[in-house]
Short mmCIF file of C-alpha atoms in Angstrom, two decimals:
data_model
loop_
_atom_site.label_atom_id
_atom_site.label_comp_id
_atom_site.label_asym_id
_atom_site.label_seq_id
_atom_site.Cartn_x
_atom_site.Cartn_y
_atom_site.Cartn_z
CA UNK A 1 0.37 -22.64 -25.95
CA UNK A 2 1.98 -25.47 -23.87
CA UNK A 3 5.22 -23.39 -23.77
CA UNK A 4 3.50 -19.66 -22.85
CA UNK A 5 2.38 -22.04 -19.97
CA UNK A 6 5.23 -22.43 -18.88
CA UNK A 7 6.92 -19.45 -19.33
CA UNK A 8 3.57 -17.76 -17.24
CA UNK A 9 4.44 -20.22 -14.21
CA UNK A 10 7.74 -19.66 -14.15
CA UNK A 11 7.20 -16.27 -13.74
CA UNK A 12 4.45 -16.83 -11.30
CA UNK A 13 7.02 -18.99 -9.36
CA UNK A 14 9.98 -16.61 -9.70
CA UNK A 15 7.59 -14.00 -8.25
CA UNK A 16 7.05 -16.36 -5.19
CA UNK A 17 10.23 -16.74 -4.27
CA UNK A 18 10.58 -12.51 -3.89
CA UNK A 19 7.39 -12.32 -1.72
CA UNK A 20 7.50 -10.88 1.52
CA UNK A 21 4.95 -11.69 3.78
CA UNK A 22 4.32 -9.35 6.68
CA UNK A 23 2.17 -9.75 9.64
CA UNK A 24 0.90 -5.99 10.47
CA UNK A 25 -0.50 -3.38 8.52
CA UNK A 26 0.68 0.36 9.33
CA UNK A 27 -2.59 2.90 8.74
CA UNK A 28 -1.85 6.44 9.08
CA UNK A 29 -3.92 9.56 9.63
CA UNK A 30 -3.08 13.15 9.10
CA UNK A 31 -5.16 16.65 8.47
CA UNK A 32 -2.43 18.46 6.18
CA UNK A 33 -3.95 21.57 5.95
CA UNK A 34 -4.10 21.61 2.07
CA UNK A 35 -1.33 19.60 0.10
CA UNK A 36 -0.11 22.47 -1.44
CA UNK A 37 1.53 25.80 -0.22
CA UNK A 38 1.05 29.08 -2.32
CA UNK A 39 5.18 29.74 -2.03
CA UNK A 40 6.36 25.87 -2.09
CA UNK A 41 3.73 24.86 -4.48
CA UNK A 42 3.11 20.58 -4.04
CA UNK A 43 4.03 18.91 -0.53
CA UNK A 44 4.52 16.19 -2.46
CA UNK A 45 7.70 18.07 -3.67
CA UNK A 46 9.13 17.84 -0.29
CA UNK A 47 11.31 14.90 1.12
CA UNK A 48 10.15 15.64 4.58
CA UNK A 49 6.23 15.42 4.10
CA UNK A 50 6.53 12.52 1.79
CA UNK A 51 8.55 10.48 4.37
CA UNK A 52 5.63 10.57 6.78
CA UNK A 53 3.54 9.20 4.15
CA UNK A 54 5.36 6.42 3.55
CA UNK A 55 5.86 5.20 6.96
CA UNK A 56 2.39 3.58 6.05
CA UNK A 57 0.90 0.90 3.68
CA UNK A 58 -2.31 2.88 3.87
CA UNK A 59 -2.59 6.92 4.13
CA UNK A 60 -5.68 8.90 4.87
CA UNK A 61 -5.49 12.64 4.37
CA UNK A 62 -7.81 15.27 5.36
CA UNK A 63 -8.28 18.74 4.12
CA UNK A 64 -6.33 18.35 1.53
CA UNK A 65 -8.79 20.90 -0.18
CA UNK A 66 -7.68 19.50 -3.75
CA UNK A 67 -7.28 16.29 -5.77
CA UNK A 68 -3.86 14.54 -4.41
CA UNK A 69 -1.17 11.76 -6.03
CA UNK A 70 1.10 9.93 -4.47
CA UNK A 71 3.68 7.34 -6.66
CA UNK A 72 3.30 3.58 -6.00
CA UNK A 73 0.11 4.62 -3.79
CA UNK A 74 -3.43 4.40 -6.02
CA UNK A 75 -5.45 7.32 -4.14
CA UNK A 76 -9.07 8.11 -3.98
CA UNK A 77 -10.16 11.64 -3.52
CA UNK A 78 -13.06 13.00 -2.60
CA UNK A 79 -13.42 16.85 -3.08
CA UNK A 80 -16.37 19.56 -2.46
CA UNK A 81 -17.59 20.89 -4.98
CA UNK A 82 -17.71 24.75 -5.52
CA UNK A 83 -15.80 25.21 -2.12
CA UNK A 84 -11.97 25.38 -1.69
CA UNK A 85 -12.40 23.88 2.11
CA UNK A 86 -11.96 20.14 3.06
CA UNK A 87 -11.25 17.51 0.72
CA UNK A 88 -10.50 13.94 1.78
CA UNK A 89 -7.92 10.85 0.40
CA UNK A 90 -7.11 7.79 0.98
CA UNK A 91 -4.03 6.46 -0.65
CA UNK A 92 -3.57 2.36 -0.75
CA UNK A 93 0.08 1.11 -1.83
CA UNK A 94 0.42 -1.25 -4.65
CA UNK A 95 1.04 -3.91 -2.91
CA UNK A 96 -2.43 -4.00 -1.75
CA UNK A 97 -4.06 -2.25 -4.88
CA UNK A 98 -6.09 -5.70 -5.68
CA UNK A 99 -7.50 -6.43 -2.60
CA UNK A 100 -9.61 -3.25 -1.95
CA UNK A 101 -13.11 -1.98 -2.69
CA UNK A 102 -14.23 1.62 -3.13
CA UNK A 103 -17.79 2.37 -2.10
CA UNK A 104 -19.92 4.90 -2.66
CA UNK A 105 -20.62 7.28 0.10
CA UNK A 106 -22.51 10.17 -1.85
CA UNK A 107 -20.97 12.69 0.87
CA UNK A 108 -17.83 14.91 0.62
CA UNK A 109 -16.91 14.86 3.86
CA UNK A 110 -16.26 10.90 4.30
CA UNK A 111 -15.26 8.16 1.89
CA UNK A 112 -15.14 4.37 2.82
CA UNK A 113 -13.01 1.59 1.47
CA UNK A 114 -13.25 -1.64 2.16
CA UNK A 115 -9.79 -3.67 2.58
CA UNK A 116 -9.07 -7.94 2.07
CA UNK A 117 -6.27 -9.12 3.94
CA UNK A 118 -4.99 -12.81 3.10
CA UNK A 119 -6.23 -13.92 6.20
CA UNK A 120 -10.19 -12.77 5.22
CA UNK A 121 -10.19 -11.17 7.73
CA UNK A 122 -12.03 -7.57 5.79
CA UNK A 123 -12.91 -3.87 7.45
CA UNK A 124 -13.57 -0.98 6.24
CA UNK A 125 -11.58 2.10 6.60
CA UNK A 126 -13.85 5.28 6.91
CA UNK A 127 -11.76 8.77 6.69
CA UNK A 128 -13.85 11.84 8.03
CA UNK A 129 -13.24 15.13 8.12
CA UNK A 130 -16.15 17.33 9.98
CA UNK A 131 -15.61 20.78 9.28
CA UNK A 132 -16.25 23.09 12.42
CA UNK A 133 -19.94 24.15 12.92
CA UNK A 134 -18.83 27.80 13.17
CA UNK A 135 -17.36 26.81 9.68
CA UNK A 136 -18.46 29.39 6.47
CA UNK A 137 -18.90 25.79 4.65
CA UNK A 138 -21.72 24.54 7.18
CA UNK A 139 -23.14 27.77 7.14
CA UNK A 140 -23.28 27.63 3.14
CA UNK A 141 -24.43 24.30 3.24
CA UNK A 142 -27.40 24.95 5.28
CA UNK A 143 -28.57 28.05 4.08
CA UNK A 144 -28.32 26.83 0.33
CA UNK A 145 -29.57 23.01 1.11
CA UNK A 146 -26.62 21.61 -0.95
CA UNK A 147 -25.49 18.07 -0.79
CA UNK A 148 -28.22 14.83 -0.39
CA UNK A 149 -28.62 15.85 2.53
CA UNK A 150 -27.96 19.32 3.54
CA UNK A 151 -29.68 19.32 7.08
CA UNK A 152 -27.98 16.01 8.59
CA UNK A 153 -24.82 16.24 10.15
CA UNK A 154 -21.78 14.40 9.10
CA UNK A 155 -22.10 12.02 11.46
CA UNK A 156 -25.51 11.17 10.74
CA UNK A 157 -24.93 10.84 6.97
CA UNK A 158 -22.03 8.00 8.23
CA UNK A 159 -25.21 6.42 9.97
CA UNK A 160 -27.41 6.31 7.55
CA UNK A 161 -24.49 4.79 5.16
CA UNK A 162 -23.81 2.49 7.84
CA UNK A 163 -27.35 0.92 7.76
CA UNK A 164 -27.21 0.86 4.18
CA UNK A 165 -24.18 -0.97 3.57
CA UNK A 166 -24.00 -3.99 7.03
CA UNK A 167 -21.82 -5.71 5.49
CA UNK A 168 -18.55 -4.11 5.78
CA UNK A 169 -17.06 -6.08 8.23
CA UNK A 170 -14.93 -4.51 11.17
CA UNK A 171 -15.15 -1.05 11.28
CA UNK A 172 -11.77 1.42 11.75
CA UNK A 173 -13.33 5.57 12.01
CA UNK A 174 -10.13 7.67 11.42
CA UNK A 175 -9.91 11.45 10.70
CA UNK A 176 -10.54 15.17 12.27
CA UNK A 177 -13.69 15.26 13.55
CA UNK A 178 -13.28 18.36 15.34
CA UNK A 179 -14.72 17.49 18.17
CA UNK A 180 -13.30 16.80 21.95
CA UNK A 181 -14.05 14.14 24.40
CA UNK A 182 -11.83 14.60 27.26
CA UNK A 183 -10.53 11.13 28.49
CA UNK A 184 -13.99 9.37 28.12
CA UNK A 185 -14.32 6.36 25.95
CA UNK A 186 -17.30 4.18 25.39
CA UNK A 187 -17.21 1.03 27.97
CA UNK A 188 -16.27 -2.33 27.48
CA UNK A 189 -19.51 -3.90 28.78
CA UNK A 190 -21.76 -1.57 26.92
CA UNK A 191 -20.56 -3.21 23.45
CA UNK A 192 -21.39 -6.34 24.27
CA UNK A 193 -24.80 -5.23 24.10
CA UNK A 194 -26.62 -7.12 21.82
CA UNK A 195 -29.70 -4.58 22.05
CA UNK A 196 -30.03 -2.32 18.79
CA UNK A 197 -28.79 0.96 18.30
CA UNK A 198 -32.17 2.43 18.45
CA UNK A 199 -32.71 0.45 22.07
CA UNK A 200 -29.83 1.83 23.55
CA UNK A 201 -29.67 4.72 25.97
CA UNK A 202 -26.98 6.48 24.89
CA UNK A 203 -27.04 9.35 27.68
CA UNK A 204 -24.97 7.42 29.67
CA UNK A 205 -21.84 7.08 27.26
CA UNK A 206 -20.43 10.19 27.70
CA UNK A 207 -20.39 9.80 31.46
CA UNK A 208 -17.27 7.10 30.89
CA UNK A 209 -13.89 7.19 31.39
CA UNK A 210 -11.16 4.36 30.17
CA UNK A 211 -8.72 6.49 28.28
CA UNK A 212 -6.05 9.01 29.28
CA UNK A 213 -5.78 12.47 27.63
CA UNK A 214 -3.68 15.55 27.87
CA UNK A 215 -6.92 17.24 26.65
CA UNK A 216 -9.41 17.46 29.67
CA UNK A 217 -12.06 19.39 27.89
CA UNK A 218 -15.71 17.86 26.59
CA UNK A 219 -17.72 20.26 24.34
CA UNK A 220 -21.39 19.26 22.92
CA UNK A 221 -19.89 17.79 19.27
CA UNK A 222 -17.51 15.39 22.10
CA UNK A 223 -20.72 14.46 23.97
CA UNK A 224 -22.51 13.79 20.08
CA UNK A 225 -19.30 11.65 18.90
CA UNK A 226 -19.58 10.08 21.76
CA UNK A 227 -23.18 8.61 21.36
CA UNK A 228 -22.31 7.98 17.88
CA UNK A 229 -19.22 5.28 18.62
CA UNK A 230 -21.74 3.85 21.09
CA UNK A 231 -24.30 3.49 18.92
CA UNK A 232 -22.02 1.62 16.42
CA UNK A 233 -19.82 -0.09 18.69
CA UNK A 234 -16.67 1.76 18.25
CA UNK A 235 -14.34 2.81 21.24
CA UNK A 236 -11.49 5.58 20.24
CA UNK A 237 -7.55 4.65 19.97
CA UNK A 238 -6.13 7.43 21.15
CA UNK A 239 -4.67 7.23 25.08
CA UNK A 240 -5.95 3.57 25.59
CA UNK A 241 -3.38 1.89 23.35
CA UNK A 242 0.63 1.19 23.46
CA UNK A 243 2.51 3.94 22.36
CA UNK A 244 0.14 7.01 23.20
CA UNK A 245 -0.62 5.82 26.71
CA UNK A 246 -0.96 9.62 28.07
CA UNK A 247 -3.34 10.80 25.55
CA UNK A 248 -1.06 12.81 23.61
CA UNK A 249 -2.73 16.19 21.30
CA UNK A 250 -3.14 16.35 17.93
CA UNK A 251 -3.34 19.85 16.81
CA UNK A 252 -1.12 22.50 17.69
CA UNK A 253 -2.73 26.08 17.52
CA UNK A 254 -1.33 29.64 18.56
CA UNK A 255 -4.41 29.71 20.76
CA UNK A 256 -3.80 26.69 22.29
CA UNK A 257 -3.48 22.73 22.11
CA UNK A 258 -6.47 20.21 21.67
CA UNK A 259 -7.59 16.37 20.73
CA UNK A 260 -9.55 16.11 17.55
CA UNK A 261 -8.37 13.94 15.68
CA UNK A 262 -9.23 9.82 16.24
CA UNK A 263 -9.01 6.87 15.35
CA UNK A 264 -11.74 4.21 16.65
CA UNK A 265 -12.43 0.59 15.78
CA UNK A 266 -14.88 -1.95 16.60
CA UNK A 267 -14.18 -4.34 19.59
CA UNK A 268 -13.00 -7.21 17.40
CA UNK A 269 -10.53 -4.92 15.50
CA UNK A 270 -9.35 -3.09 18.61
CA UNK A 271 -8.39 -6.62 19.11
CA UNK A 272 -5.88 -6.33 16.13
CA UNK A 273 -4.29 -3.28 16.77
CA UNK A 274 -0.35 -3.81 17.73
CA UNK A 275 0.30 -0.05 18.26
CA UNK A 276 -0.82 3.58 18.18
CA UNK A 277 1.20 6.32 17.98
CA UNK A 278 0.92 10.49 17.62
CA UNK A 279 3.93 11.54 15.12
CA UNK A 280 5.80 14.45 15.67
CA UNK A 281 4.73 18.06 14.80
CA UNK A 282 6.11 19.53 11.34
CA UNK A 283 6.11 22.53 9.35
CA UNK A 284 3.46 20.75 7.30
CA UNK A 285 0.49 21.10 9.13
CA UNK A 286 -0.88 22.12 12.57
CA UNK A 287 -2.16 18.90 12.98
CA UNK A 288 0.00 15.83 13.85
CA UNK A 289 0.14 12.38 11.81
CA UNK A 290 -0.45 9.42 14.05
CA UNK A 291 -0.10 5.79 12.78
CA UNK A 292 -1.22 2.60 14.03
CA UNK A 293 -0.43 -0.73 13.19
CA UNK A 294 -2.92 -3.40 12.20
CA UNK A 295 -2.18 -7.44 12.99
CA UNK A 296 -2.95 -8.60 9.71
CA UNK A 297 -1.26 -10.79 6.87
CA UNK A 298 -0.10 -8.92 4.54
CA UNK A 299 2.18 -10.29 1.57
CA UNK A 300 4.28 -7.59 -0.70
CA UNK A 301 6.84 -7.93 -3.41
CA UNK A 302 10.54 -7.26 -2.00
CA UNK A 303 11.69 -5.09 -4.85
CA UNK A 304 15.28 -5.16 -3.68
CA UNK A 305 15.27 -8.81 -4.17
CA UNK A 306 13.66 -8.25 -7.82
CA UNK A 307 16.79 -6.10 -8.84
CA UNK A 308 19.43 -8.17 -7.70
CA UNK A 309 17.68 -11.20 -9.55
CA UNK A 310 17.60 -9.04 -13.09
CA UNK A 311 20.40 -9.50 -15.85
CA UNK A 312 22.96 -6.17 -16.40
CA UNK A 313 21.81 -4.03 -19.09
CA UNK A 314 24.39 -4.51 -22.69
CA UNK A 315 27.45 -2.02 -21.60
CA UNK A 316 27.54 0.82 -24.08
CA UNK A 317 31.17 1.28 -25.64
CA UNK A 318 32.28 4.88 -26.57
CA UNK A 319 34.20 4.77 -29.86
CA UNK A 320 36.91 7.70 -30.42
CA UNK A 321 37.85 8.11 -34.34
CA UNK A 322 40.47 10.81 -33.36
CA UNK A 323 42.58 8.04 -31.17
CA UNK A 324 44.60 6.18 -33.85
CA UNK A 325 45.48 3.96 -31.47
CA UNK A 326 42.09 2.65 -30.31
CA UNK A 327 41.45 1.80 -34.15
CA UNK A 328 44.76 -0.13 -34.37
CA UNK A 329 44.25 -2.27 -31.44
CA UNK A 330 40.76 -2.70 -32.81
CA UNK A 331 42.09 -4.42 -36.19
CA UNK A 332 44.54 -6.24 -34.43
CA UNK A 333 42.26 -7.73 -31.92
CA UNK A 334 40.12 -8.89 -35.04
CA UNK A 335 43.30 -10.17 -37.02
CA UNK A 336 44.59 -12.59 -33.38
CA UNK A 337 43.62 -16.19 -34.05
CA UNK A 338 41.18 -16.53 -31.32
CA UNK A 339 38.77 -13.85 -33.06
CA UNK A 340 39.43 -15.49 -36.49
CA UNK A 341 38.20 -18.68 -35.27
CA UNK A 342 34.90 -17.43 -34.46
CA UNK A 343 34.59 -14.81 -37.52
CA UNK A 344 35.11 -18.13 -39.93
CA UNK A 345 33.02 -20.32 -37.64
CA UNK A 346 30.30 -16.93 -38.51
CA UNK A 347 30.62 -16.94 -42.01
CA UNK A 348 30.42 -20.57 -42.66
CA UNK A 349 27.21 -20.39 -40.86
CA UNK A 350 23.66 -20.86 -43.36
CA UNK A 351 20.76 -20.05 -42.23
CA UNK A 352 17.63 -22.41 -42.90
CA UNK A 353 14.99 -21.07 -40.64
CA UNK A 354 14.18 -18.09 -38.15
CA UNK A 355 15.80 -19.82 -35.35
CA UNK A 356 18.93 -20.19 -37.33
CA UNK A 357 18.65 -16.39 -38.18
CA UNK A 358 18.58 -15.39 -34.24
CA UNK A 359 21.53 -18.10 -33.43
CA UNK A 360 23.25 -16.00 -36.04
CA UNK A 361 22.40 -12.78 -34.44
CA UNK A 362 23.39 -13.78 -31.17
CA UNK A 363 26.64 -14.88 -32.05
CA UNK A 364 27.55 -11.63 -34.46
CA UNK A 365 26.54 -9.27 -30.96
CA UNK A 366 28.67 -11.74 -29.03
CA UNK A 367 31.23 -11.36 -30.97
CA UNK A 368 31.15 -7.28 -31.16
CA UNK A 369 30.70 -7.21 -27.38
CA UNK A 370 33.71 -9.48 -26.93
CA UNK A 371 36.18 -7.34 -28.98
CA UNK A 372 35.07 -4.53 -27.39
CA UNK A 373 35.24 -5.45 -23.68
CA UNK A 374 39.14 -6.34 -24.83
CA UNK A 375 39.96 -3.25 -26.86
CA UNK A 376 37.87 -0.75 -25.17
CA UNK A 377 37.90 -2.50 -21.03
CA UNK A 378 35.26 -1.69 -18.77
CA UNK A 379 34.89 -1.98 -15.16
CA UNK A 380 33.06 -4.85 -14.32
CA UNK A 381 29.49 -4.38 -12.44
CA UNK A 382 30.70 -6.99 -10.05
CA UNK A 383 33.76 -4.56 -8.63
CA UNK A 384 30.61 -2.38 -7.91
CA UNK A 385 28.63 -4.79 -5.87
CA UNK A 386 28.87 -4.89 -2.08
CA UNK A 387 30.29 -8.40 -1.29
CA UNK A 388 27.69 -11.28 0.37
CA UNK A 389 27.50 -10.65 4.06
CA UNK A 390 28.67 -7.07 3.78
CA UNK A 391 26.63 -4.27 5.21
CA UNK A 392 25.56 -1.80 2.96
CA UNK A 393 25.82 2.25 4.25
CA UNK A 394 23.36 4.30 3.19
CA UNK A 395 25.04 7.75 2.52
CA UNK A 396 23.18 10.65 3.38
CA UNK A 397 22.91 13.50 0.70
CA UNK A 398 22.42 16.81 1.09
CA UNK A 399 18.96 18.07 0.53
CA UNK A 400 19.20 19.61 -3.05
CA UNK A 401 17.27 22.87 -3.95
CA UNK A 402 13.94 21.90 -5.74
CA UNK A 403 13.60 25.59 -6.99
CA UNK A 404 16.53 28.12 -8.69
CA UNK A 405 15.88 30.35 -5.60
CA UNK A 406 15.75 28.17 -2.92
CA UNK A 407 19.22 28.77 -2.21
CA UNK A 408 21.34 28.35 1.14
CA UNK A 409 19.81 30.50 3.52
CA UNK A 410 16.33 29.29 2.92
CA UNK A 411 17.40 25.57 3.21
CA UNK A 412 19.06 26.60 7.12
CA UNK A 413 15.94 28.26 7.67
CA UNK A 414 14.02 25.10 6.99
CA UNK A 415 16.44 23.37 9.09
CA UNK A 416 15.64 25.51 12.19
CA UNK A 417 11.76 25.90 11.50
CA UNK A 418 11.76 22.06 11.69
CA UNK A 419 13.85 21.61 14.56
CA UNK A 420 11.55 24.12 16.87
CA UNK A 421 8.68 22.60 15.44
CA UNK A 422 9.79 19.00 16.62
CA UNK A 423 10.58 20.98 20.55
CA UNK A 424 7.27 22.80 20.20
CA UNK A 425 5.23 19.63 19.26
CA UNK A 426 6.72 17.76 22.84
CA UNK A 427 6.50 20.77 24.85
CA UNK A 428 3.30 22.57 23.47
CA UNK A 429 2.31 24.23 26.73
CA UNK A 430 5.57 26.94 26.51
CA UNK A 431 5.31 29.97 25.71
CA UNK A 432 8.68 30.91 25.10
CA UNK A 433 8.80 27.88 22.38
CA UNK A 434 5.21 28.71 20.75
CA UNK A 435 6.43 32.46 20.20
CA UNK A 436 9.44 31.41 19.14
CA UNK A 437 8.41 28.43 16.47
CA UNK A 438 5.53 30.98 15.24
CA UNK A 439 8.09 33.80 15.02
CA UNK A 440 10.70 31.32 13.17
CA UNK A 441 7.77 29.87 10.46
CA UNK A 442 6.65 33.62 9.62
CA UNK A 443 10.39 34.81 8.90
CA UNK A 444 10.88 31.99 6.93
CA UNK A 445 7.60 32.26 4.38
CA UNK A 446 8.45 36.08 4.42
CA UNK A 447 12.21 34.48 3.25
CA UNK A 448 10.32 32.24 0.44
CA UNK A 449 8.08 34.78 -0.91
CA UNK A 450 11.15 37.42 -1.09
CA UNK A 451 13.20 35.06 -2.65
CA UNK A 452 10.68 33.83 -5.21
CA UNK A 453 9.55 37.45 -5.98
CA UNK A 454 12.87 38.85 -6.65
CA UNK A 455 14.11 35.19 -8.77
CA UNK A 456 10.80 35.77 -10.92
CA UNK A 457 11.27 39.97 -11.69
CA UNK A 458 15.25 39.13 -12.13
CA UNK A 459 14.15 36.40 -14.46
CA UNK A 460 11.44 38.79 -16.35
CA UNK A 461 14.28 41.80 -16.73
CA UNK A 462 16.56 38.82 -18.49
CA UNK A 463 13.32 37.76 -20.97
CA UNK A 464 13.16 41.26 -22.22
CA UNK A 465 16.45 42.04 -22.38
CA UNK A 466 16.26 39.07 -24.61
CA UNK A 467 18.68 36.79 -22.62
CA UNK A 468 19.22 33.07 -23.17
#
């Protein structure tokens, strides 16, 4: 017992010494417009989408209309049931897997987790996504009186949770709650208000302006978001905060460019936040990701470090009975009188106990590895290992197809769809680059399909002319 002890703190220790501790917390937010494609099949199978993803210690998707996984993230989904619209998830790395808390919501449309930084310092992370109200699923909802609460909106549901769970801590809203606001904002002075929700006048939020946005325009679901982060102290991220100081959009549509997706925190949070930024427009989605980073402590296990620290793995020896030579130098290696020395010192040896028995064992594999490494040499892992103080260059590989028939010609037309898609996303008011990027992503799913179609009949014709 006294020993496992000590073996456990060792371990505990050696673990210590690879810990990185980090001092913000990057949360991202992203409508993806389902996570898979009907020609690509899983997102998740492309480089590009996944790269966003992990940009962030903590992901929250929306309309991902199915259940989604992520490696090294644990996510929690939250699907609606007998619809294939929305569909919500919020992935959490490993790193932080312990110190969060799932609760129940008992809506589809928003889930809630609750986070503990080392500094206790806890919030809650609430992912939304409202679906239009010209939307066939509110429509549905209504007329059949699904859910708990079928004639509530969204936003009133997050209310009523809100009063039913106070203890959450701070409070950071994030997802598409298609609704827009202009370049108003809650103000400053009104949460300091230490009047209840239900005491407030809250037909005078709408009326004020402390943000910037590219998006001028205030419909009625902007002025009702708008008494809602009053009501619960929130004020909204986006065009108030370093890095989107003009108020940049977040979806991208033929018909034309809007803000509707947030993220808002409570004042003491807001606080915390280092940095907020809209991500670039991909092929993924007609929404864009933004990220922001959280000032938090946050401690993770530097897996680099973890390798280096780890013993080789035993170096496997290919033996050749053909080479008549490789079996002479093998008996005269044994026969030399350094390797008879230790074969005697073996075979003198008695064994008296286990411990004697796994001495024994030890030496006999030493022994085999030695003669080996002379007969049959090896090139030693330390010729492969970048010297100390040397800088290591990543290479760059080509992007390899993930399918048969994603061949050449689809991977350049990738290649261009996300390079217009990058100029579209800064400069979404042209014309010339909106036909063109819309032109460019219809060629190249017409250029999937074909290829898929005609890799799946050729591959049919081989099956029954009973090919291999």
């Amino acid at each position: 017992q006294i020993k496992k002890t000590q073996m456990s703190e060792n371990a505990s220790a050696h673990f210590r010494d690879h810990v990185t501790v980090f001092k913000d917390l990057p949360i991202l937010s992203w409508n993806v417009h389902d996570s898979m494609t009907s020609k690509e099949g899983p997102k998740t199978d492309d480089k590009d989408f996944v790269d966003v993803l992990l940009q962030s210690s903590i992901f929250c998707l929306q309309e991902t209309k199915r259940e989604f996984f992520l490696p090294n993230y644990e996510c929690f989904n939250s699907t609606r049931k007998d619809s294939r619209s929305g569909g919500i998830c919020i992935g959490i790395h490993r790193s932080l897997s312990g110190k969060v808390k799932r609760l129940n919501t008992g809506c589809p449309d928003f889930q809630a987790v609750t986070i503990f930084p080392q500094d206790d310092c806890k919030f809650t992370i609430i992912n939304v996504y409202d679906s239009p109200e010209q939307s066939s699923y509110k429509a549905k909802r209504k007329a059949k009186g699904s859910g708990p609460n079928p004639q509530m909106t969204t936003l009133e549901q997050i209310m009523e949770f809100r009063a039913q769970n106070p203890n959450m801590g701070e409070i950071l809203l994030v997802g598409d709650l298609n609704a827009r606001t202009g370049n108003r904002n809650v103000a400053a002075e009104e949460l300091e208000s230490d009047s209840d929700p239900e005491d407030v006048n809250t037909a005078s939020y709408p009326g004020t302006t402390e943000r910037a946005s590219k998006d001028q325009i205030v419909n009625a679901r902007g002025s009702l978001l708008l008494d809602f982060l009053a009501c619960n102290k929130l004020q909204i991220l986006n065009g108030c905060t370093l890095g989107d100081i003009f108020g940049e959009f977040t979806s991208v549509n033929y018909n034309g460019c809007s803000v509707v997706d947030y993220m808002a925190a409570t004042p003491d949070l807001k606080e915390a936040v280092l940095s907020f930024k809209i991500l670039e427009l991909n092929k993924h989605s007609d929404h864009k990701p933004y990220i922001c980073d959280l000032k938090c402590t946050n401690s993770t296990i530097d897996t680099s470090d973890l390798l280096d620290s780890l013993e080789d793995a035993p170096t496997k020896y290919k033996w050749n009975n053909e080479d008549e030579g490789t079996h002479f130098n093998f008996l005269a290696a044994q026969n030399s009188p350094e390797f008879q020395t230790k074969i005697t010192r073996i075979s003198a040896t008695r064994c008296n106990n286990k411990n004697d028995v796994l001495e024994l064992n030890s030496n006999l594999v030493s022994l085999y590895q030695e003669l080996a490494g002379t007969v049959l040499p090896k090139k030693s892992n330390s010729q492969t290992k970048p010297k100390p103080g040397s800088k290591n260059r990543v290479k760059r590989h080509r992007m390899k197809p993930k399918s048969p028939w994603f061949d050449g010609s689809c991977i350049n037309s990738k290649r261009e769809l996300n390079r217009l898609a990058k100029s579209y996303g800064k400069n979404p008011s042209s014309q010339y680059l909106r036909e063109l990027y819309y032109d460019t992503r219809r060629s190249y799913r017409k250029l999937i399909k074909s290829k898929r179609s005609a890799f799946i009949e050729e591959l049919c014709r081989d099956i029954e002319s009973g090919k291999n």
